């Protein structure tokens, strides 16, 4: 299924994938959240990537949970998997690189298990009633430098004067090269908090050896800017300038800001827009805890999806504190309002 995107590196390959999915795609939900729900302790500098070392079976299980819930795209467990982070744990560079590769392989294996095990649930039917497999892509997560810092810096975007575009490229390069060869269909640059990091990613994508496309997902705390204070529009323009970027959007941001952000994105890009907000809770990076929000509930979250589609988004999922139930509900809302009435879905 990955060949859909791998064959081309322009956003038309994503457009083709979306057409195959029926005009929109369902992205998975909070990966770390689901690991924790299954008992994983991820209060660690590696956060969810700790499970690549301690409990890879749980990683597979979470991928399967999201596939069973209707996801067309599953995101690898590599958000906070960095060579530097693994080495700090006492692993060798070789072991660190193997774990990065393993994150892609685990997702691909989960997709195979899903296709083999849940035959009925993974088939769709086209207008003529012809059966086709539900398209599923694997996106290799690359969390920002702020994520590696493990103190919630992906929500501040302030890296200090010692961090330059070149140092960010050096930080991410080997990791991105390995993930690009891990079996994943595309790279998901997630929770991008500033323009500098977006520029670094664009440069890396244009280097030799990165032969898969990517999406760029920014985060925002006000619906107008990214955490560094730069506008979402100027950050999206950076992503839009790169041919290898096949979708641009927002992740791990409160649902109430998403509409305004989609409207801004639409003003600067024709590429598909992806949104996968968090639950609206706020992360306390020091204590690695989520603080409840009175303003939003899971029900509110799903009720926004139709509006986001009207505003121009075409890939929808959830980020932190969302669950397979959120993804099931998103898939249901979208399939009910699908413009292709004869398309049958089994979730
Ligand atoms: C998206 S945040 C909740 C990820 C975790 C954070 N980088 C930390 O290590 O505390
Ligand atoms: N893909 C990551 C994003 C964290 S912001 C996760 O779901 O855990
Ligand atoms: Zn998140």
XYZ file of C-alpha atoms and ligand atoms in Angstrom:
366
model
C 0.000 0.000 0.000
C 2.994 2.194 0.630
C 3.805 2.324 -3.079
C 0.965 4.814 -3.429
C 3.134 7.416 -1.855
C 6.598 6.050 -2.552
C 6.115 6.161 -6.314
C 5.942 9.932 -6.273
C 7.123 12.621 -3.978
C 4.640 15.306 -4.880
C 1.457 15.998 -2.986
C -0.445 14.371 -5.874
C 0.617 11.001 -4.451
C -1.180 11.865 -1.214
C -4.155 13.096 -3.227
C -4.280 9.706 -4.958
C -4.128 7.956 -1.600
C -6.972 10.123 -0.317
C -9.053 9.314 -3.383
C -8.472 5.627 -2.739
C -9.652 6.119 0.833
C -12.866 7.843 -0.334
C -11.763 11.484 -0.191
C -10.450 11.630 3.374
C -8.208 9.529 5.577
C -8.383 8.571 9.224
C -5.118 8.940 11.139
C -4.534 7.031 14.394
C -4.869 8.534 17.863
C -2.667 9.164 20.901
C 0.003 6.501 20.706
C 1.681 7.132 24.035
C -1.727 7.514 25.662
C -2.732 4.055 24.513
C 0.590 2.543 25.639
C -0.080 3.960 29.104
C -3.621 2.624 29.074
C -2.084 -0.815 28.562
C 0.106 -0.323 31.622
C 3.349 1.072 30.180
C 5.306 3.437 32.415
C 6.644 6.118 30.077
C 7.681 8.735 32.604
C 11.129 8.633 31.106
C 13.333 10.833 28.902
C 12.514 8.478 26.017
C 8.786 8.752 26.739
C 6.864 6.334 24.454
C 10.084 5.247 22.707
C 11.043 3.466 25.936
C 8.598 0.737 24.866
C 10.721 -0.021 21.802
C 13.246 -1.377 24.334
C 11.005 -2.746 27.070
C 7.774 -3.840 25.396
C 7.719 -4.003 21.598
C 4.716 -6.375 21.820
C 2.740 -3.467 23.301
C 3.747 -1.252 20.388
C 2.290 -3.827 17.991
C -0.839 -4.113 20.125
C -1.439 -0.343 20.072
C -0.966 -0.200 16.298
C -3.511 -2.999 15.953
C -5.952 -1.219 18.288
C -5.885 1.795 15.997
C -6.163 -0.252 12.823
C -9.175 -2.053 14.297
C -10.651 1.366 15.064
C -10.560 2.426 11.410
C -7.197 4.135 10.921
C -5.819 4.525 7.382
C -2.517 5.811 8.722
C -0.589 4.505 11.720
C 2.294 6.482 13.213
C 5.417 4.710 14.474
C 6.605 4.700 18.092
C 9.617 6.869 17.215
C 8.332 10.291 18.360
C 10.969 10.505 21.097
C 13.305 7.829 19.681
C 16.614 9.536 19.017
C 20.123 8.154 18.720
C 21.231 10.707 21.306
C 18.449 9.644 23.698
C 19.194 5.931 23.366
C 22.935 6.478 23.809
C 22.214 8.456 26.984
C 20.497 5.274 28.250
C 23.711 3.324 27.719
C 22.923 1.767 24.335
C 25.468 1.720 21.519
C 24.912 3.770 18.359
C 24.306 0.496 16.478
C 21.636 -0.571 18.978
C 20.023 2.855 18.787
C 19.872 2.670 15.008
C 18.344 -0.829 15.178
C 15.612 0.430 17.500
C 14.764 3.242 15.102
C 14.541 0.722 12.259
C 12.455 -1.552 14.477
C 9.854 1.181 14.999
C 9.110 1.167 11.259
C 9.181 -2.614 11.069
C 6.760 -2.994 13.993
C 4.222 -0.768 12.247
C 4.589 -2.642 8.961
C 4.209 -5.957 10.775
C 1.065 -4.683 12.509
C -0.380 -3.724 9.120
C 0.340 -7.248 7.826
C -1.219 -8.850 10.901
C -4.251 -6.633 10.468
C -4.657 -7.564 6.819
C -4.223 -11.271 7.533
C -6.187 -11.498 10.760
C -9.167 -9.241 10.239
C -9.990 -10.034 6.666
C -13.610 -8.900 6.841
C -12.984 -5.696 8.724
C -10.250 -4.541 6.398
C -12.205 -4.645 3.159
C -14.132 -1.792 1.607
C -16.448 -1.962 -1.384
C -16.468 0.457 -4.284
C -19.534 1.694 -6.222
C -19.722 -1.530 -8.228
C -19.549 -3.575 -5.059
C -15.993 -4.670 -5.826
C -13.962 -5.442 -2.746
C -10.709 -3.622 -2.060
C -8.400 -3.630 0.927
C -8.575 -0.648 3.231
C -5.553 1.475 2.279
C -3.115 1.768 5.185
C 0.072 3.839 5.294
C 2.825 3.807 7.904
C 4.114 7.247 8.926
C 7.470 7.383 10.733
C 7.197 9.819 13.605
C 9.921 12.415 14.110
C 9.289 14.436 17.241
C 10.936 17.836 17.425
C 14.207 18.649 19.191
C 12.009 20.005 21.974
C 10.506 16.541 22.408
C 13.981 15.048 22.874
C 14.639 17.605 25.631
C 11.853 15.764 27.489
C 10.582 18.769 29.403
C 7.642 19.796 27.249
C 9.785 22.145 25.101
C 7.781 21.144 22.016
C 5.071 23.388 23.487
C 7.389 26.372 24.035
C 9.433 26.324 20.830
C 12.235 28.180 22.565
C 15.511 26.373 21.997
C 17.938 29.136 22.909
C 20.648 30.887 20.915
C 22.969 27.902 20.803
C 20.540 26.010 18.543
C 20.845 26.852 14.850
C 19.325 25.420 11.689
C 22.576 23.522 11.077
C 22.634 22.073 14.592
C 19.013 20.948 14.202
C 19.870 19.290 10.878
C 22.818 17.522 12.504
C 20.613 16.441 15.391
C 17.920 14.889 13.160
C 19.878 13.742 10.079
C 20.863 10.133 10.862
C 17.540 9.436 12.528
C 15.587 10.657 9.504
C 17.850 8.681 7.144
C 17.206 5.476 9.109
C 13.457 6.024 9.404
C 13.290 6.690 5.662
C 14.598 3.152 5.110
C 12.598 1.458 7.868
C 9.695 0.367 5.667
C 7.597 3.432 6.497
C 5.774 5.099 3.603
C 6.321 8.653 4.750
C 7.746 10.686 7.589
C 5.526 12.499 10.079
C 7.353 15.535 11.419
C 5.222 16.141 14.483
C 4.595 18.850 17.063
C 6.850 21.331 15.231
C 7.046 24.402 17.482
C 8.992 26.913 15.399
C 9.963 27.957 11.889
C 13.653 27.124 12.285
C 12.925 23.437 12.768
C 10.602 23.404 9.742
C 13.424 24.905 7.674
C 15.848 22.295 8.963
C 13.432 19.484 8.001
C 12.976 20.906 4.487
C 16.753 20.971 4.000
C 17.041 17.382 5.246
C 14.267 16.160 2.943
C 16.143 17.614 0.011
C 19.366 15.841 0.904
C 20.346 12.619 -0.833
C 19.094 9.367 0.614
C 15.711 10.552 1.865
C 13.463 9.002 -0.736
C 10.109 9.068 1.007
C 7.807 12.084 1.393
C 6.669 13.714 4.608
C 3.943 15.615 6.347
C 4.617 18.607 8.572
C 2.399 18.988 11.649
C 2.800 22.142 13.717
C 1.453 22.824 17.183
C -0.267 25.969 18.408
C -1.527 27.411 21.688
C -3.667 30.198 20.288
C -4.943 29.288 16.816
C -2.733 31.890 15.120
C 0.903 31.210 15.933
C 3.176 28.274 16.686
C 4.597 28.209 20.233
C 7.665 30.307 19.276
C 5.303 33.173 18.362
C 5.860 32.885 14.602
C 2.677 32.763 12.547
C 1.314 29.414 11.402
C 1.148 30.899 7.906
C 4.867 31.654 7.640
C 5.685 28.197 9.009
C 3.298 26.515 6.566
C 4.863 28.465 3.690
C 8.181 26.837 4.525
C 6.547 23.391 4.315
C 4.647 24.322 1.168
C 7.884 25.227 -0.621
C 9.124 21.623 -0.460
C 7.975 19.149 -3.120
C 8.472 16.218 -0.775
C 5.891 17.573 1.662
C 2.602 15.842 0.853
C 0.433 17.251 3.645
C 0.622 20.141 6.090
C -1.278 20.534 9.311
C -1.578 20.627 13.047
C -1.168 18.076 15.828
C -1.245 17.988 19.626
C -3.192 21.231 19.815
C -6.482 21.930 21.596
C -9.477 21.188 19.324
C -10.894 24.683 19.827
C -8.022 26.223 17.818
C -8.159 23.885 14.829
C -10.772 25.705 12.709
C -8.850 28.990 12.643
C -5.648 27.150 11.896
C -7.171 25.256 8.950
C -8.468 28.535 7.527
C -4.977 30.066 7.784
C -3.334 27.003 6.249
C -5.737 27.067 3.316
C -4.615 30.604 2.544
C -1.017 29.518 1.972
C -1.162 25.953 0.630
C -3.056 23.766 -1.812
C -1.567 20.614 -0.300
C -3.827 18.279 1.696
C -4.376 19.465 5.275
C -3.969 17.073 8.189
C -5.333 17.687 11.690
C -4.901 15.471 14.722
C -5.533 17.505 17.836
C -5.078 16.412 21.439
C -7.910 16.238 23.961
C -7.517 19.898 24.969
C -5.734 18.996 28.200
C -2.454 20.757 28.984
C 0.862 18.938 29.449
C 2.924 19.555 32.560
C 6.387 18.720 31.185
C 8.072 18.829 34.574
C 5.866 16.191 36.167
C 5.002 14.438 32.884
C 1.309 14.750 33.641
C -1.737 16.020 31.777
C -3.880 18.661 33.460
C -7.612 18.312 32.832
C -9.423 20.968 30.861
C -12.941 21.975 31.777
C -13.378 23.441 28.318
C -13.365 20.322 26.177
C -14.528 16.729 26.204
C -14.048 13.887 23.764
C -17.599 14.412 22.559
C -16.815 18.027 21.653
C -13.726 16.909 19.798
C -15.570 14.578 17.452
C -18.376 17.071 16.860
C -15.831 19.438 15.255
C -14.744 16.951 12.568
C -17.425 17.734 9.952
C -16.645 21.416 10.254
C -12.931 20.808 9.828
C -13.700 18.856 6.685
C -15.800 21.701 5.296
C -12.985 24.109 6.078
C -10.634 22.093 3.915
C -8.905 19.382 5.958
C -8.785 15.851 4.590
C -6.774 13.813 7.072
C -8.184 13.520 10.597
C -7.000 11.789 13.733
C -6.170 12.387 17.356
C -3.025 13.094 19.345
C -2.269 12.919 23.057
C -5.080 11.762 25.364
C -7.233 10.578 22.496
C -7.954 6.861 22.254
C -9.193 4.195 19.827
C -12.714 5.281 20.781
C -11.966 8.777 19.476
C -10.702 7.292 16.221
C -13.747 5.008 15.884
C -15.989 8.028 16.368
C -14.065 10.102 13.795
C -14.233 7.248 11.262
C -17.952 6.934 11.903
C -18.691 10.646 11.464
C -16.703 10.750 8.236
C -18.152 7.583 6.762
C -21.713 8.730 7.548
C -21.259 11.973 5.688
C -19.161 10.499 2.885
C -20.199 11.770 -0.530
C -20.012 8.228 -1.898
C -23.135 6.645 -0.439
C -22.558 3.145 -1.767
C -19.203 2.869 -0.038
C -19.566 0.302 2.697
C -17.392 0.292 5.764
C -17.323 -2.283 8.506
C -16.227 -0.218 11.445
C 3.881 15.487 23.186
S 4.546 15.627 24.799
C 3.291 15.072 25.818
C 5.713 14.322 24.796
C 6.431 14.112 26.055
C 7.473 15.145 26.358
N 8.360 15.392 25.246
C 8.249 14.687 27.550
O 9.277 14.024 27.410
O 7.851 14.976 28.665
N 2.744 10.303 17.693
C 2.975 10.792 19.040
C 2.744 12.260 19.094
C 2.929 12.863 20.396
S 2.654 14.574 20.431
C 2.039 10.070 19.976
O 0.878 9.896 19.616
O 2.408 9.689 21.057
Zn 0.466 14.692 21.177
